[in-house]
mmCIF file of C-alpha atoms and ligand atoms in Angstrom:
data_model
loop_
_atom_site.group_PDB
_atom_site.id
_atom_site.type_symbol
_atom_site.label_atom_id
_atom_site.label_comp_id
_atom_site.label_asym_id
_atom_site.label_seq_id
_atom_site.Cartn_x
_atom_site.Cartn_y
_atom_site.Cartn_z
ATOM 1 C CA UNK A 1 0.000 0.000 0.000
ATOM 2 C CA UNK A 2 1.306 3.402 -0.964
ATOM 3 C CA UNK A 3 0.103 5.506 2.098
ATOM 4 C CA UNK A 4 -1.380 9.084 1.779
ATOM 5 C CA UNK A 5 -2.631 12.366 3.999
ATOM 6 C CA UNK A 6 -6.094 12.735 4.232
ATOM 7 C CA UNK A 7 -7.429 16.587 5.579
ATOM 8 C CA UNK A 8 -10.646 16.586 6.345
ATOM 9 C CA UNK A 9 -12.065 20.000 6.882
ATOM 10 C CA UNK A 10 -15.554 21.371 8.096
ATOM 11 C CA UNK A 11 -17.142 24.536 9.450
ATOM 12 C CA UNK A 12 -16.116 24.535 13.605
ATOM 13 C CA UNK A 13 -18.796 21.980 15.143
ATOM 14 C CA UNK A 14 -19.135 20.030 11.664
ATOM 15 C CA UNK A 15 -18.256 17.249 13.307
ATOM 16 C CA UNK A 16 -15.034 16.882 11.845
ATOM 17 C CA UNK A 17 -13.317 15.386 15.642
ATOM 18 C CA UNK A 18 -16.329 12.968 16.044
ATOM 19 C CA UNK A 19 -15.912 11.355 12.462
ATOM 20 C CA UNK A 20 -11.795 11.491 12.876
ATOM 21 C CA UNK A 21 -11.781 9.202 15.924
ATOM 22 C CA UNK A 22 -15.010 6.915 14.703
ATOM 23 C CA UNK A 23 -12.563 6.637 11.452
ATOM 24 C CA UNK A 24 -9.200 5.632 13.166
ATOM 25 C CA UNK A 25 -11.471 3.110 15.478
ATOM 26 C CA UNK A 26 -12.948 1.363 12.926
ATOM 27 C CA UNK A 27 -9.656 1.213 10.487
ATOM 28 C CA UNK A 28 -6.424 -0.057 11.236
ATOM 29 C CA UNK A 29 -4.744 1.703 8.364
ATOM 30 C CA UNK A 30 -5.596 5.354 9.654
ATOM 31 C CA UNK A 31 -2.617 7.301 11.845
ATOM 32 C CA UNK A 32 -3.401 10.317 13.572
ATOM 33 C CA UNK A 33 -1.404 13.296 13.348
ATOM 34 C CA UNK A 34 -1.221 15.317 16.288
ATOM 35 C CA UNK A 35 -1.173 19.326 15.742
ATOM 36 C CA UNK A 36 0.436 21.849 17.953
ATOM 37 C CA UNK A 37 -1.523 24.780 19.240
ATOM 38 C CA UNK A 38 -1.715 27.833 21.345
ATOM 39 C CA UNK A 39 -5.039 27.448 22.548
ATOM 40 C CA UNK A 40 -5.647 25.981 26.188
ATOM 41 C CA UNK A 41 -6.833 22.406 26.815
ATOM 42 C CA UNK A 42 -10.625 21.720 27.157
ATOM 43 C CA UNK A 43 -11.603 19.577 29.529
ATOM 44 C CA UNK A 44 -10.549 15.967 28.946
ATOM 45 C CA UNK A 45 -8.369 16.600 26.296
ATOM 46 C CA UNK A 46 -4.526 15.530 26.905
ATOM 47 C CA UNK A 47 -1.341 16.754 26.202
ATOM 48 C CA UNK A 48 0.535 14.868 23.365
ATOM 49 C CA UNK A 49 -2.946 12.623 22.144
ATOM 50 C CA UNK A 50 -5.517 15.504 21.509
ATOM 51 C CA UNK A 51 -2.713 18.083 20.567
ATOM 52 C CA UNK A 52 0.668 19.475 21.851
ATOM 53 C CA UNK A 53 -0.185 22.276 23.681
ATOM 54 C CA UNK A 54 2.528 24.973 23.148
ATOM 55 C CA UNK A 55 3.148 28.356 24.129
ATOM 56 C CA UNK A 56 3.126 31.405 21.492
ATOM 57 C CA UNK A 57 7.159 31.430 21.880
ATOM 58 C CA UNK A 58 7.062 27.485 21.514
ATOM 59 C CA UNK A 59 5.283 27.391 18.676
ATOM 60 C CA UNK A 60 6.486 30.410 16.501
ATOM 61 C CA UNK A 61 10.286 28.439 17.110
ATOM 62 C CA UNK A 62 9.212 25.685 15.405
ATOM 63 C CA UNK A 63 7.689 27.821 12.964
ATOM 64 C CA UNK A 64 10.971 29.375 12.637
ATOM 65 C CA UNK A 65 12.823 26.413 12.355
ATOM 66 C CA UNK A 66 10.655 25.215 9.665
ATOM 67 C CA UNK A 67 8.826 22.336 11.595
ATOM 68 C CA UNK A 68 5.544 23.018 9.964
ATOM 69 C CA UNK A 69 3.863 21.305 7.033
ATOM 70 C CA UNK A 70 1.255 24.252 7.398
ATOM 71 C CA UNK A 71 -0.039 26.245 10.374
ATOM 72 C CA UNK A 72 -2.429 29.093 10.335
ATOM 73 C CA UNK A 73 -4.176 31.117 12.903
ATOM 74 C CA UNK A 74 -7.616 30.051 14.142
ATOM 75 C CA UNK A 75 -10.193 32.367 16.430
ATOM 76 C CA UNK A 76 -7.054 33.940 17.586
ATOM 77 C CA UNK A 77 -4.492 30.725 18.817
ATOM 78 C CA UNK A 78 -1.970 29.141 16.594
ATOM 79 C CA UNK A 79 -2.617 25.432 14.983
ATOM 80 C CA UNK A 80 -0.055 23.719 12.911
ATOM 81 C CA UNK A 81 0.820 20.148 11.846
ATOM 82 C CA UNK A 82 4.643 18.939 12.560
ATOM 83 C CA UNK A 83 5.994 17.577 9.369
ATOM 84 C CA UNK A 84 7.474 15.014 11.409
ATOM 85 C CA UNK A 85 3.982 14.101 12.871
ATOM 86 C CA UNK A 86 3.038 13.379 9.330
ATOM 87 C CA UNK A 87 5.762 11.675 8.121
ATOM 88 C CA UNK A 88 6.191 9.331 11.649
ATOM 89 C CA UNK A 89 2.678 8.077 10.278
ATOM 90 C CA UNK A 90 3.389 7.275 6.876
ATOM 91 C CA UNK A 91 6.553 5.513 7.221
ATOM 92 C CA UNK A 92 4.690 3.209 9.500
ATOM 93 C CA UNK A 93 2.470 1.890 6.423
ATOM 94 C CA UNK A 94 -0.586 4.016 7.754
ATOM 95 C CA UNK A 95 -2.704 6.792 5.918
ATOM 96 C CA UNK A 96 -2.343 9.987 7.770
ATOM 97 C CA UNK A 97 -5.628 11.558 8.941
ATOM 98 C CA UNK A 98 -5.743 15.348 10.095
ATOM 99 C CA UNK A 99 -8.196 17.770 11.128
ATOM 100 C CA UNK A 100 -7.325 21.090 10.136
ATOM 101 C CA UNK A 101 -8.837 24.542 8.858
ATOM 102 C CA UNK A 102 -9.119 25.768 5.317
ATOM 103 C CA UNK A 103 -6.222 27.737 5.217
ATOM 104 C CA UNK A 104 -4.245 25.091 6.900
ATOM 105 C CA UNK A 105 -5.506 22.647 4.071
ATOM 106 C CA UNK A 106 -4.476 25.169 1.339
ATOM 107 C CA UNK A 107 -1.128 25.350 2.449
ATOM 108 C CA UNK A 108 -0.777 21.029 3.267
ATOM 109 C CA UNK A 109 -1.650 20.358 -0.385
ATOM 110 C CA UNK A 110 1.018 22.910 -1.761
ATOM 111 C CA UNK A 111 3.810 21.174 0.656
ATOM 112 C CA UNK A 112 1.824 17.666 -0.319
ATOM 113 C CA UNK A 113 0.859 17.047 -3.939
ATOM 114 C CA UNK A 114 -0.371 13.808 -2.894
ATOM 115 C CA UNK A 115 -3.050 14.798 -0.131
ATOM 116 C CA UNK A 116 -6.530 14.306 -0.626
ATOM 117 C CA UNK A 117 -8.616 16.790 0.488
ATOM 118 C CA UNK A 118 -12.313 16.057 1.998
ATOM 119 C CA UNK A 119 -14.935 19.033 3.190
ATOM 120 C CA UNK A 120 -17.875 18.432 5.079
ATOM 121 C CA UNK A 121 -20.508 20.568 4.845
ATOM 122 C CA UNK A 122 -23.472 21.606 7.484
ATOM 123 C CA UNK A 123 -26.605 20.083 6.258
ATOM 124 C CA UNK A 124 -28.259 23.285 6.339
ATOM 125 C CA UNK A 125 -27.682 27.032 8.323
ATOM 126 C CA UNK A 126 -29.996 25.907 10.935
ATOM 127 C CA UNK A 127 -28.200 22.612 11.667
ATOM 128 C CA UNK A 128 -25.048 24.961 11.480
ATOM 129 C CA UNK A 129 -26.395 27.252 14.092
ATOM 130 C CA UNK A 130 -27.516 24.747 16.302
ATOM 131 C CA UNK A 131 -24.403 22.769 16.433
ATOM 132 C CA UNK A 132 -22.624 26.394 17.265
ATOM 133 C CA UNK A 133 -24.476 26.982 20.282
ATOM 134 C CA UNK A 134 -24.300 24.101 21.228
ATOM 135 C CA UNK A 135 -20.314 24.597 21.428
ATOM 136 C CA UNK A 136 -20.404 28.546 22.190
ATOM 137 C CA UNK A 137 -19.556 28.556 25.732
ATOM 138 C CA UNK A 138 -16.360 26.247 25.060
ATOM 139 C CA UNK A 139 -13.486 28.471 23.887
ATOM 140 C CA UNK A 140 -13.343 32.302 23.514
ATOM 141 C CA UNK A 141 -15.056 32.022 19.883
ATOM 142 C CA UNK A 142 -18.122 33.750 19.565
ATOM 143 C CA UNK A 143 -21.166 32.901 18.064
ATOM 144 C CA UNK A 144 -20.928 36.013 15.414
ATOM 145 C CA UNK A 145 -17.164 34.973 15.062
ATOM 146 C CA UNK A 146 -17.832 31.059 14.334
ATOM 147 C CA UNK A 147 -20.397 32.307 11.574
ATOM 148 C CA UNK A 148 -17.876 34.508 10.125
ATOM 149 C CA UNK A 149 -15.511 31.714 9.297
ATOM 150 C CA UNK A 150 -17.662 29.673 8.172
ATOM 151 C CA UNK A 151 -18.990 31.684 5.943
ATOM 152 C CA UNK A 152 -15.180 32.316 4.206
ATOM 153 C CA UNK A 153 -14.866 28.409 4.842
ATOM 154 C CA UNK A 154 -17.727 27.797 2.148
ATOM 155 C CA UNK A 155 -16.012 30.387 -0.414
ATOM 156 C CA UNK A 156 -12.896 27.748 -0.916
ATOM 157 C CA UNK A 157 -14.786 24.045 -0.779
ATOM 158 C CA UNK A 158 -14.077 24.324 -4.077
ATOM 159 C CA UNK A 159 -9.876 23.399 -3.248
ATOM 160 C CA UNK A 160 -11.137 20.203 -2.127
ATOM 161 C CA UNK A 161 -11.446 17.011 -3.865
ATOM 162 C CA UNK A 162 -14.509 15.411 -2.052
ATOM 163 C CA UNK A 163 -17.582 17.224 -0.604
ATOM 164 C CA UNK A 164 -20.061 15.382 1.377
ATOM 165 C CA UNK A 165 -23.006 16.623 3.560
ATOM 166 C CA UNK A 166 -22.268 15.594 7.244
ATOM 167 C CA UNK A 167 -26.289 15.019 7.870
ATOM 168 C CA UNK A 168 -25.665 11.772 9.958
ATOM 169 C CA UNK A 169 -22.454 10.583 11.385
ATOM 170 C CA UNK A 170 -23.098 7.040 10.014
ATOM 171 C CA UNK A 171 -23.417 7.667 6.618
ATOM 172 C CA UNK A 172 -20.968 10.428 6.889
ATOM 173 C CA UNK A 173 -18.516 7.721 8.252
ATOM 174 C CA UNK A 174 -19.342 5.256 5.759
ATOM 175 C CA UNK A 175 -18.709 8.037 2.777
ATOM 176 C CA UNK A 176 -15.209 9.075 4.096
ATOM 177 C CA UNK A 177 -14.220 5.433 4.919
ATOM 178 C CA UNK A 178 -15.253 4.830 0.789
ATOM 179 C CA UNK A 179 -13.409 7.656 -0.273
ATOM 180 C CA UNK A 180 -9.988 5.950 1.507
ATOM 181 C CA UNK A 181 -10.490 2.987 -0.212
ATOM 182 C CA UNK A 182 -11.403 4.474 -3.655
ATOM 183 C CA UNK A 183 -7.741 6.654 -3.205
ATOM 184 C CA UNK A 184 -6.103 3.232 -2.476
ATOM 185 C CA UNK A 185 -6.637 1.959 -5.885
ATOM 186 C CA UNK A 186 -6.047 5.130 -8.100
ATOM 187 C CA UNK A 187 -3.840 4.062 -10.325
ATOM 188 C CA UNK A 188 -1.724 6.854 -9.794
ATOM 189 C CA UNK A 189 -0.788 5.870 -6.330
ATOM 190 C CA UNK A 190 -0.535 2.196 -6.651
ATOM 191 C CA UNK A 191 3.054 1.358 -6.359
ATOM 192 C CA UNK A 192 5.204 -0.652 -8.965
ATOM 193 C CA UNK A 193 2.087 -0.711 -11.406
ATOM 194 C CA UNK A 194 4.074 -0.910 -14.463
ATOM 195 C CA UNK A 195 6.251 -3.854 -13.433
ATOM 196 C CA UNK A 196 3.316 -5.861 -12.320
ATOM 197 C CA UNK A 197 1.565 -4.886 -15.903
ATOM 198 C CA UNK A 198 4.760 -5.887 -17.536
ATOM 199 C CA UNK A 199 4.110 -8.733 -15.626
ATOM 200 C CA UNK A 200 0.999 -9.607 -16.715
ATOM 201 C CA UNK A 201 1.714 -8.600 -20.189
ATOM 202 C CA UNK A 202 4.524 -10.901 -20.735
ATOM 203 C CA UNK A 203 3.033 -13.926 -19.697
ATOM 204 C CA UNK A 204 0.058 -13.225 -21.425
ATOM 205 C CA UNK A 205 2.310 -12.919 -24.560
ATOM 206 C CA UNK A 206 3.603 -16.559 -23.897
ATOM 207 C CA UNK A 207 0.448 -18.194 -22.992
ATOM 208 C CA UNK A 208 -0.764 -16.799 -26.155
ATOM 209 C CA UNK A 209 2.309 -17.755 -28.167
ATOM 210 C CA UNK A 210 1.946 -21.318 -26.778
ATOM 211 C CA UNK A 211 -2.152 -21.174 -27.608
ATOM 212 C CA UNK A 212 -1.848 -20.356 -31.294
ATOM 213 C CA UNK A 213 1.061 -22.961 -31.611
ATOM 214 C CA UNK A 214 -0.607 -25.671 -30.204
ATOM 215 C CA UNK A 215 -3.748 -24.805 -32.117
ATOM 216 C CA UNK A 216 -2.168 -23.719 -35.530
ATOM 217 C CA UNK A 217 -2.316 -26.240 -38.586
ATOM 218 C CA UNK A 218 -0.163 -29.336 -38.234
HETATM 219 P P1 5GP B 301 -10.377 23.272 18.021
HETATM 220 O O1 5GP B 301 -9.681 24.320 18.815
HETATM 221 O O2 5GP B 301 -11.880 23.383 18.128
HETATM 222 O O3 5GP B 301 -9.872 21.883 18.331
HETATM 223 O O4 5GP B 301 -10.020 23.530 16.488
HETATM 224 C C1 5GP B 301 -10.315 24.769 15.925
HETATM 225 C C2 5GP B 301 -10.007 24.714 14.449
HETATM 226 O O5 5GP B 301 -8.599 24.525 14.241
HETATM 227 C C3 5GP B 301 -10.697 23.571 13.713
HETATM 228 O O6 5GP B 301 -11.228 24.096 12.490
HETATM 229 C C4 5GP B 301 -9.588 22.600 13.429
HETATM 230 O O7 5GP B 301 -9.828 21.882 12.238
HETATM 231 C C5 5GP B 301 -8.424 23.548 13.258
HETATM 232 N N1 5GP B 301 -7.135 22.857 13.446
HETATM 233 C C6 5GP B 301 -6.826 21.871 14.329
HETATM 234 N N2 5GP B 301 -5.553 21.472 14.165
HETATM 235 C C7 5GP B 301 -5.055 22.211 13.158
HETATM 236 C C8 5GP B 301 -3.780 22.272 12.494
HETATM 237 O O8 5GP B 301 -2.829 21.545 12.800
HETATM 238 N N3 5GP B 301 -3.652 23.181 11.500
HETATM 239 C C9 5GP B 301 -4.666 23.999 11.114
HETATM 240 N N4 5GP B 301 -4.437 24.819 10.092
HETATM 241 N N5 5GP B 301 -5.864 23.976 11.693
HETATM 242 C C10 5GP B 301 -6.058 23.100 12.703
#
């Protein structure tokens, strides 16, 4: 298998954490790759396994250094994804799955020609606006500022290479899970595909050599 980054990106409270972790439970082929950020830990979440949390002068050295496949600044707190983070995944056979924003996506598939790049959208405004409230208390984010990006999210779906409605997380699931294994056999990415039609070829060439001898006037 010729493993590959997969960036899923929705509006904030599309869901996109809730599909992530049903994904990597359900497939052994999915890595997670951790990002870095500025903002403080929610409740629950853990240092190293939901992100690193850095400070500002933490994270801007590894900007400076280079470290970043892409980072970009979301509701006022750094995110980025550690090269190494993705690259620690792939070389252990495993598809790379990452949550990040649209700007962060932009800038992955420049660095990573071969990412594939999934948006989820709300199933409608009001869904949208329920799930928001529904998270408005949690971080610093307002309601007015949540709407604001995702109304600049929905200007750029069109970077991505899959769009799907996330109305139910099943079927939302299901679609992204289909989308991994459709990737896996694009010819593109399939690794050593001309030996193994040379392969193929060749002994095709025989058997058919051997065919019209055996059947050819005697
Ligand atoms: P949250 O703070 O709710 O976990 O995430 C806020 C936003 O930051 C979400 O849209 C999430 O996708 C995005 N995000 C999380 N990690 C990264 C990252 O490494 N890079 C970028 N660009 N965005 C990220």
């Amino acid at each position: 298998m010729n493993p590959f980054p997969l960036v899923l990106s929705a509006p904030s409270g599309g869901g996109k954490t809730t599909v992530t972790k049903l994904l990597m439970q359900r497939r052994g082929d999915l890595g997670y790759s951790v990002s870095c950020t500025t903002r403080a830990p929610r409740a629950g979440e853990v240092d190293g396994v939901d992100y690193h949390f850095l400070t500002e002068g933490q994270f801007i050295e590894h900007r400076e250094r280079g470290e970043f496949a892409e980072w970009a600044l979301v509701h006022g707190k750094f995110y980025g994804t550690l090269k190494s983070a993705v690259s620690a995944v792939l070389a252990s056979g495993k598809h790379v799955i990452m949550d990040i924003d649209v700007q962060g996506a932009a800038q992955f598939a420049g660095a990573w020609p071969g990412a594939v790049l999934v948006f989820m959208l709300p199933p409608s405004v009001g869904v949208l606006l329920a799930r928001l409230q529904e998270r408005n208390t949690e971080d610093g984010a307002t309601l007015l500022t949540r709407l604001k990006s995702a109304h600049a999210e929905l200007q750029v779906v069109s970077r991505y290479h899959y769009v799907l409605v996330n109305d139910d997380l099943e079927p939302t699931v299901a679609r992204v899970s289909s989308i991994i294994d459709a990737e896996e056999v694009k010819r593109e990415r399939i690794r050593a595909l001309d030996s193994q039609l040379a392969d193929l070829i060749g002994t095709l060439d025989f058997e058919i050599r051997r065919q019209t001898t055996d059947d050819g006037p005697q």
